[in-house]
Each structure stands twice: as structure tokens, then as C-alpha cells.
């Protein structure tokens, strides 16, 4: 699907998850991926982080509803929101947006073509869900948060499988 550096290059492979405010989708994706990486025994080989397009929630914990729904599934989201910065495009090997707006904004922020080539869509890694974006659950109810977690679990599993199969 994509070209990646090998996990055996003796350097950490770094992934950044991005959504609008970094308090729901990307923070959850970071924690889900962290748990999957730990279960697979690749904590030394893969690093994950998350950020937001907007700095509106900078320094805030993830939305309490997302933290509560994630906790029921065994995830503990401890990340504090931060905005995407130019250094992220150089530090991370893969930058994953949750929807079209995130993808387009990331492309606009990318300092060069090589950095832009690192940008991917979260749902491209889904294995069982047939969706084209991870919807923002912020203004919805419980079912929206559960749906987002379902999509992210599927996509994170697919992403890890893609990374390990190269």
C-alpha cells in the first residue's frame, strides 16, 4: 500500500494521529495504537503521538466522554491536546488524519513535498469497517463515541498489520 522505512532500521518508526482539536479522535487513536503496539511487543520500535489542527484545546485533557467510553474498553487516554507544528512533519514518519478537512489542512501545512507524502487517511487502514472518514463525535451522543472507537480499533489494527508485514 505505502512505502515505509523498515522497523528493523534501528530507529523508532514514528506515527502522528491528527484530528481537529486533539481531544477525541486523534487522542483515542494514539492510545488504541499504543495498546496494540504494546500487546505486539513493539514499544521499542514504534512511537505514537497525536495533535490537532486547531490549538483551541491546547493543554486540555481528552474530552471526558471519550475518556469514559475508552476506559470501558480498557484504554486510558492521558494525552493533553497540542496543535500540529512544522517540526512534526520532520519528526514523524507517518501523519494520519481523521477526515478530509484534516488531510487538506495537513497538506497545506506541510513544509515540502516529502513531508506531504507522509500524510495518510485513518480509514485507509480499516479491515472490516467500510467508512471514508472517522466522524467527529464531539456534538453527538454516546453512540457517536462508540462508533469512533469501533472505527479506530479496526483502523489501528490494520495499520499495525501493515507496518509489521513489510
PDB file of C-alpha atoms in Angstrom:
ATOM      1  CA  UNK A   1       0.000   0.000   0.000  1.00  0.00           C
ATOM      2  CA  UNK A   2       2.529   2.633   1.148  1.00  0.00           C
ATOM      3  CA  UNK A   3       6.266   2.740   1.383  1.00  0.00           C
ATOM      4  CA  UNK A   4       7.644   2.871   4.914  1.00  0.00           C
ATOM      5  CA  UNK A   5      11.046   2.698   6.473  1.00  0.00           C
ATOM      6  CA  UNK A   6      11.677  -0.782   7.823  1.00  0.00           C
ATOM      7  CA  UNK A   7      11.018  -1.384  11.515  1.00  0.00           C
ATOM      8  CA  UNK A   8      14.414  -3.046  11.576  1.00  0.00           C
ATOM      9  CA  UNK A   9      16.285   0.159  10.594  1.00  0.00           C
ATOM     10  CA  UNK A  10      17.396   0.513  14.250  1.00  0.00           C
ATOM     11  CA  UNK A  11      15.339   3.661  14.700  1.00  0.00           C
ATOM     12  CA  UNK A  12      11.882   4.195  16.065  1.00  0.00           C
ATOM     13  CA  UNK A  13       9.127   4.428  13.491  1.00  0.00           C
ATOM     14  CA  UNK A  14       7.051   7.462  14.475  1.00  0.00           C
ATOM     15  CA  UNK A  15       3.323   7.938  13.834  1.00  0.00           C
ATOM     16  CA  UNK A  16       1.270  11.075  14.481  1.00  0.00           C
ATOM     17  CA  UNK A  17      -2.541  10.933  14.592  1.00  0.00           C
ATOM     18  CA  UNK A  18      -4.350  14.208  13.810  1.00  0.00           C
ATOM     19  CA  UNK A  19      -7.917  15.474  14.202  1.00  0.00           C
ATOM     20  CA  UNK A  20      -9.426  18.919  14.682  1.00  0.00           C
ATOM     21  CA  UNK A  21      -8.901  19.622  18.390  1.00  0.00           C
ATOM     22  CA  UNK A  22      -6.921  16.591  19.584  1.00  0.00           C
ATOM     23  CA  UNK A  23      -9.447  15.833  22.338  1.00  0.00           C
ATOM     24  CA  UNK A  24     -11.450  12.964  20.817  1.00  0.00           C
ATOM     25  CA  UNK A  25     -10.425  11.059  17.698  1.00  0.00           C
ATOM     26  CA  UNK A  26      -6.658  11.507  17.499  1.00  0.00           C
ATOM     27  CA  UNK A  27      -6.141  11.172  21.254  1.00  0.00           C
ATOM     28  CA  UNK A  28      -8.135   7.920  21.183  1.00  0.00           C
ATOM     29  CA  UNK A  29      -6.239   6.657  18.125  1.00  0.00           C
ATOM     30  CA  UNK A  30      -2.935   7.334  19.896  1.00  0.00           C
ATOM     31  CA  UNK A  31      -3.969   5.320  22.949  1.00  0.00           C
ATOM     32  CA  UNK A  32      -5.524   2.449  20.979  1.00  0.00           C
ATOM     33  CA  UNK A  33      -2.405   2.175  18.834  1.00  0.00           C
ATOM     34  CA  UNK A  34      -0.156   2.359  21.906  1.00  0.00           C
ATOM     35  CA  UNK A  35      -2.033  -0.575  23.474  1.00  0.00           C
ATOM     36  CA  UNK A  36      -1.869  -2.634  20.260  1.00  0.00           C
ATOM     37  CA  UNK A  37       1.853  -1.917  19.883  1.00  0.00           C
ATOM     38  CA  UNK A  38       2.492  -2.953  23.483  1.00  0.00           C
ATOM     39  CA  UNK A  39       0.497  -6.183  23.074  1.00  0.00           C
ATOM     40  CA  UNK A  40       2.519  -6.995  19.945  1.00  0.00           C
ATOM     41  CA  UNK A  41       5.794  -6.244  21.754  1.00  0.00           C
ATOM     42  CA  UNK A  42       6.907  -3.364  19.531  1.00  0.00           C
ATOM     43  CA  UNK A  43       7.117  -0.491  22.063  1.00  0.00           C
ATOM     44  CA  UNK A  44      10.820  -0.023  21.290  1.00  0.00           C
ATOM     45  CA  UNK A  45      10.245   0.066  17.534  1.00  0.00           C
ATOM     46  CA  UNK A  46       7.126   2.240  17.174  1.00  0.00           C
ATOM     47  CA  UNK A  47       6.354   5.624  18.758  1.00  0.00           C
ATOM     48  CA  UNK A  48       2.915   7.259  18.625  1.00  0.00           C
ATOM     49  CA  UNK A  49       1.619  10.726  19.405  1.00  0.00           C
ATOM     50  CA  UNK A  50      -1.354  12.879  18.465  1.00  0.00           C
ATOM     51  CA  UNK A  51      -2.083  16.512  17.697  1.00  0.00           C
ATOM     52  CA  UNK A  52      -4.842  18.797  16.477  1.00  0.00           C
ATOM     53  CA  UNK A  53      -5.278  21.098  13.525  1.00  0.00           C
ATOM     54  CA  UNK A  54      -6.597  23.721  15.945  1.00  0.00           C
ATOM     55  CA  UNK A  55      -4.861  24.997  19.073  1.00  0.00           C
ATOM     56  CA  UNK A  56      -8.188  25.820  20.734  1.00  0.00           C
ATOM     57  CA  UNK A  57      -7.887  22.989  23.299  1.00  0.00           C
ATOM     58  CA  UNK A  58      -4.097  23.206  23.766  1.00  0.00           C
ATOM     59  CA  UNK A  59      -3.097  21.710  27.120  1.00  0.00           C
ATOM     60  CA  UNK A  60      -6.551  20.233  27.782  1.00  0.00           C
ATOM     61  CA  UNK A  61      -7.112  16.536  28.503  1.00  0.00           C
ATOM     62  CA  UNK A  62      -9.187  14.486  26.094  1.00  0.00           C
ATOM     63  CA  UNK A  63     -12.942  15.033  26.204  1.00  0.00           C
ATOM     64  CA  UNK A  64     -14.345  13.342  29.324  1.00  0.00           C
ATOM     65  CA  UNK A  65     -16.892  11.420  27.254  1.00  0.00           C
ATOM     66  CA  UNK A  66     -14.159   9.964  25.051  1.00  0.00           C
ATOM     67  CA  UNK A  67     -12.065   9.096  28.091  1.00  0.00           C
ATOM     68  CA  UNK A  68     -15.049   7.373  29.742  1.00  0.00           C
ATOM     69  CA  UNK A  69     -16.005   5.351  26.661  1.00  0.00           C
ATOM     70  CA  UNK A  70     -12.374   4.407  26.035  1.00  0.00           C
ATOM     71  CA  UNK A  71     -11.884   3.403  29.680  1.00  0.00           C
ATOM     72  CA  UNK A  72     -14.799   0.956  29.356  1.00  0.00           C
ATOM     73  CA  UNK A  73     -12.767  -0.758  26.623  1.00  0.00           C
ATOM     74  CA  UNK A  74      -9.566  -0.819  28.645  1.00  0.00           C
ATOM     75  CA  UNK A  75      -7.886   2.329  27.262  1.00  0.00           C
ATOM     76  CA  UNK A  76      -6.584   5.104  29.480  1.00  0.00           C
ATOM     77  CA  UNK A  77      -6.283   8.322  27.451  1.00  0.00           C
ATOM     78  CA  UNK A  78      -3.810  10.571  29.273  1.00  0.00           C
ATOM     79  CA  UNK A  79      -2.738  12.772  26.351  1.00  0.00           C
ATOM     80  CA  UNK A  80      -3.010  16.560  26.637  1.00  0.00           C
ATOM     81  CA  UNK A  81      -4.073  18.384  23.478  1.00  0.00           C
ATOM     82  CA  UNK A  82      -1.477  20.108  21.363  1.00  0.00           C
ATOM     83  CA  UNK A  83      -1.511  21.654  17.892  1.00  0.00           C
ATOM     84  CA  UNK A  84       0.378  20.275  14.905  1.00  0.00           C
ATOM     85  CA  UNK A  85       3.634  22.166  14.340  1.00  0.00           C
ATOM     86  CA  UNK A  86       6.113  22.283  11.471  1.00  0.00           C
ATOM     87  CA  UNK A  87       8.617  20.114  13.362  1.00  0.00           C
ATOM     88  CA  UNK A  88       6.044  17.291  13.383  1.00  0.00           C
ATOM     89  CA  UNK A  89       6.418  16.949   9.619  1.00  0.00           C
ATOM     90  CA  UNK A  90      10.125  16.269  10.038  1.00  0.00           C
ATOM     91  CA  UNK A  91       9.916  14.189  13.234  1.00  0.00           C
ATOM     92  CA  UNK A  92       7.177  11.735  12.219  1.00  0.00           C
ATOM     93  CA  UNK A  93       7.371   9.081   9.511  1.00  0.00           C
ATOM     94  CA  UNK A  94       3.599   8.879   9.085  1.00  0.00           C
ATOM     95  CA  UNK A  95       0.964  11.544   9.758  1.00  0.00           C
ATOM     96  CA  UNK A  96      -2.604  10.239   9.820  1.00  0.00           C
ATOM     97  CA  UNK A  97      -5.658  12.482   9.511  1.00  0.00           C
ATOM     98  CA  UNK A  98      -9.174  11.518  10.525  1.00  0.00           C
ATOM     99  CA  UNK A  99     -11.197  13.254   7.776  1.00  0.00           C
ATOM    100  CA  UNK A 100     -10.926  15.285   4.560  1.00  0.00           C
ATOM    101  CA  UNK A 101     -10.579  18.593   6.404  1.00  0.00           C
ATOM    102  CA  UNK A 102      -7.693  17.230   8.487  1.00  0.00           C
ATOM    103  CA  UNK A 103      -5.989  15.820   5.382  1.00  0.00           C
ATOM    104  CA  UNK A 104      -6.330  19.030   3.363  1.00  0.00           C
ATOM    105  CA  UNK A 105      -5.165  21.213   6.244  1.00  0.00           C
ATOM    106  CA  UNK A 106      -2.176  18.948   6.878  1.00  0.00           C
ATOM    107  CA  UNK A 107      -1.244  19.170   3.196  1.00  0.00           C
ATOM    108  CA  UNK A 108      -1.432  22.972   3.385  1.00  0.00           C
ATOM    109  CA  UNK A 109       0.791  22.964   6.487  1.00  0.00           C
ATOM    110  CA  UNK A 110       3.355  20.518   5.059  1.00  0.00           C
ATOM    111  CA  UNK A 111       6.627  22.399   4.502  1.00  0.00           C
ATOM    112  CA  UNK A 112       7.564  20.405   1.379  1.00  0.00           C
ATOM    113  CA  UNK A 113       6.504  17.572  -0.924  1.00  0.00           C
ATOM    114  CA  UNK A 114       8.439  14.917   1.024  1.00  0.00           C
ATOM    115  CA  UNK A 115       6.581  15.900   4.189  1.00  0.00           C
ATOM    116  CA  UNK A 116       3.248  15.965   2.371  1.00  0.00           C
ATOM    117  CA  UNK A 117       3.892  12.402   1.188  1.00  0.00           C
ATOM    118  CA  UNK A 118       3.773  11.232   4.827  1.00  0.00           C
ATOM    119  CA  UNK A 119       0.082  12.152   5.171  1.00  0.00           C
ATOM    120  CA  UNK A 120      -2.488   9.357   5.123  1.00  0.00           C
ATOM    121  CA  UNK A 121      -6.164   8.851   5.978  1.00  0.00           C
ATOM    122  CA  UNK A 122      -7.009   6.800   9.091  1.00  0.00           C
ATOM    123  CA  UNK A 123      -9.791   4.852   7.432  1.00  0.00           C
ATOM    124  CA  UNK A 124      -7.467   3.626   4.667  1.00  0.00           C
ATOM    125  CA  UNK A 125      -6.308   1.076   7.237  1.00  0.00           C
ATOM    126  CA  UNK A 126      -9.758  -0.266   8.141  1.00  0.00           C
ATOM    127  CA  UNK A 127     -10.077  -4.006   7.695  1.00  0.00           C
ATOM    128  CA  UNK A 128     -13.759  -4.626   8.390  1.00  0.00           C
ATOM    129  CA  UNK A 129     -15.380  -1.179   8.519  1.00  0.00           C
ATOM    130  CA  UNK A 130     -16.378   0.429   5.227  1.00  0.00           C
ATOM    131  CA  UNK A 131     -16.086   4.143   6.020  1.00  0.00           C
ATOM    132  CA  UNK A 132     -14.306   7.040   4.353  1.00  0.00           C
ATOM    133  CA  UNK A 133     -13.592   9.103   7.481  1.00  0.00           C
ATOM    134  CA  UNK A 134     -13.654   8.993  11.261  1.00  0.00           C
ATOM    135  CA  UNK A 135     -16.604  11.204  12.241  1.00  0.00           C
ATOM    136  CA  UNK A 136     -16.184  13.821  14.948  1.00  0.00           C
ATOM    137  CA  UNK A 137     -18.263  12.651  17.941  1.00  0.00           C
ATOM    138  CA  UNK A 138     -17.976  15.945  19.844  1.00  0.00           C
ATOM    139  CA  UNK A 139     -21.534  17.187  19.262  1.00  0.00           C
ATOM    140  CA  UNK A 140     -23.183  13.769  19.368  1.00  0.00           C
ATOM    141  CA  UNK A 141     -24.175  11.250  21.963  1.00  0.00           C
ATOM    142  CA  UNK A 142     -22.732   8.043  23.345  1.00  0.00           C
ATOM    143  CA  UNK A 143     -23.303   6.099  20.138  1.00  0.00           C
ATOM    144  CA  UNK A 144     -21.001   8.522  18.286  1.00  0.00           C
ATOM    145  CA  UNK A 145     -18.134   7.890  20.683  1.00  0.00           C
ATOM    146  CA  UNK A 146     -18.679   4.132  20.486  1.00  0.00           C
ATOM    147  CA  UNK A 147     -18.740   4.295  16.674  1.00  0.00           C
ATOM    148  CA  UNK A 148     -15.474   6.249  16.624  1.00  0.00           C
ATOM    149  CA  UNK A 149     -13.818   3.734  18.935  1.00  0.00           C
ATOM    150  CA  UNK A 150     -15.045   0.866  16.726  1.00  0.00           C
ATOM    151  CA  UNK A 151     -13.568   2.529  13.631  1.00  0.00           C
ATOM    152  CA  UNK A 152     -10.298   3.384  15.371  1.00  0.00           C
ATOM    153  CA  UNK A 153      -9.827  -0.123  16.757  1.00  0.00           C
ATOM    154  CA  UNK A 154     -10.328  -1.529  13.259  1.00  0.00           C
ATOM    155  CA  UNK A 155      -8.065   1.019  11.565  1.00  0.00           C
ATOM    156  CA  UNK A 156      -5.299   0.823  14.194  1.00  0.00           C
ATOM    157  CA  UNK A 157      -5.258  -2.968  13.886  1.00  0.00           C
ATOM    158  CA  UNK A 158      -4.958  -2.619  10.116  1.00  0.00           C
ATOM    159  CA  UNK A 159      -2.211  -0.030  10.441  1.00  0.00           C
ATOM    160  CA  UNK A 160      -0.187  -2.205  12.793  1.00  0.00           C
ATOM    161  CA  UNK A 161      -0.646  -5.178  10.475  1.00  0.00           C
ATOM    162  CA  UNK A 162       0.538  -3.062   7.514  1.00  0.00           C
ATOM    163  CA  UNK A 163       3.613  -1.940   9.455  1.00  0.00           C
ATOM    164  CA  UNK A 164       4.522  -5.441  10.604  1.00  0.00           C
ATOM    165  CA  UNK A 165       4.003  -7.072   7.212  1.00  0.00           C
ATOM    166  CA  UNK A 166       6.636  -5.018   5.407  1.00  0.00           C
TER     167      UNK A 166
END
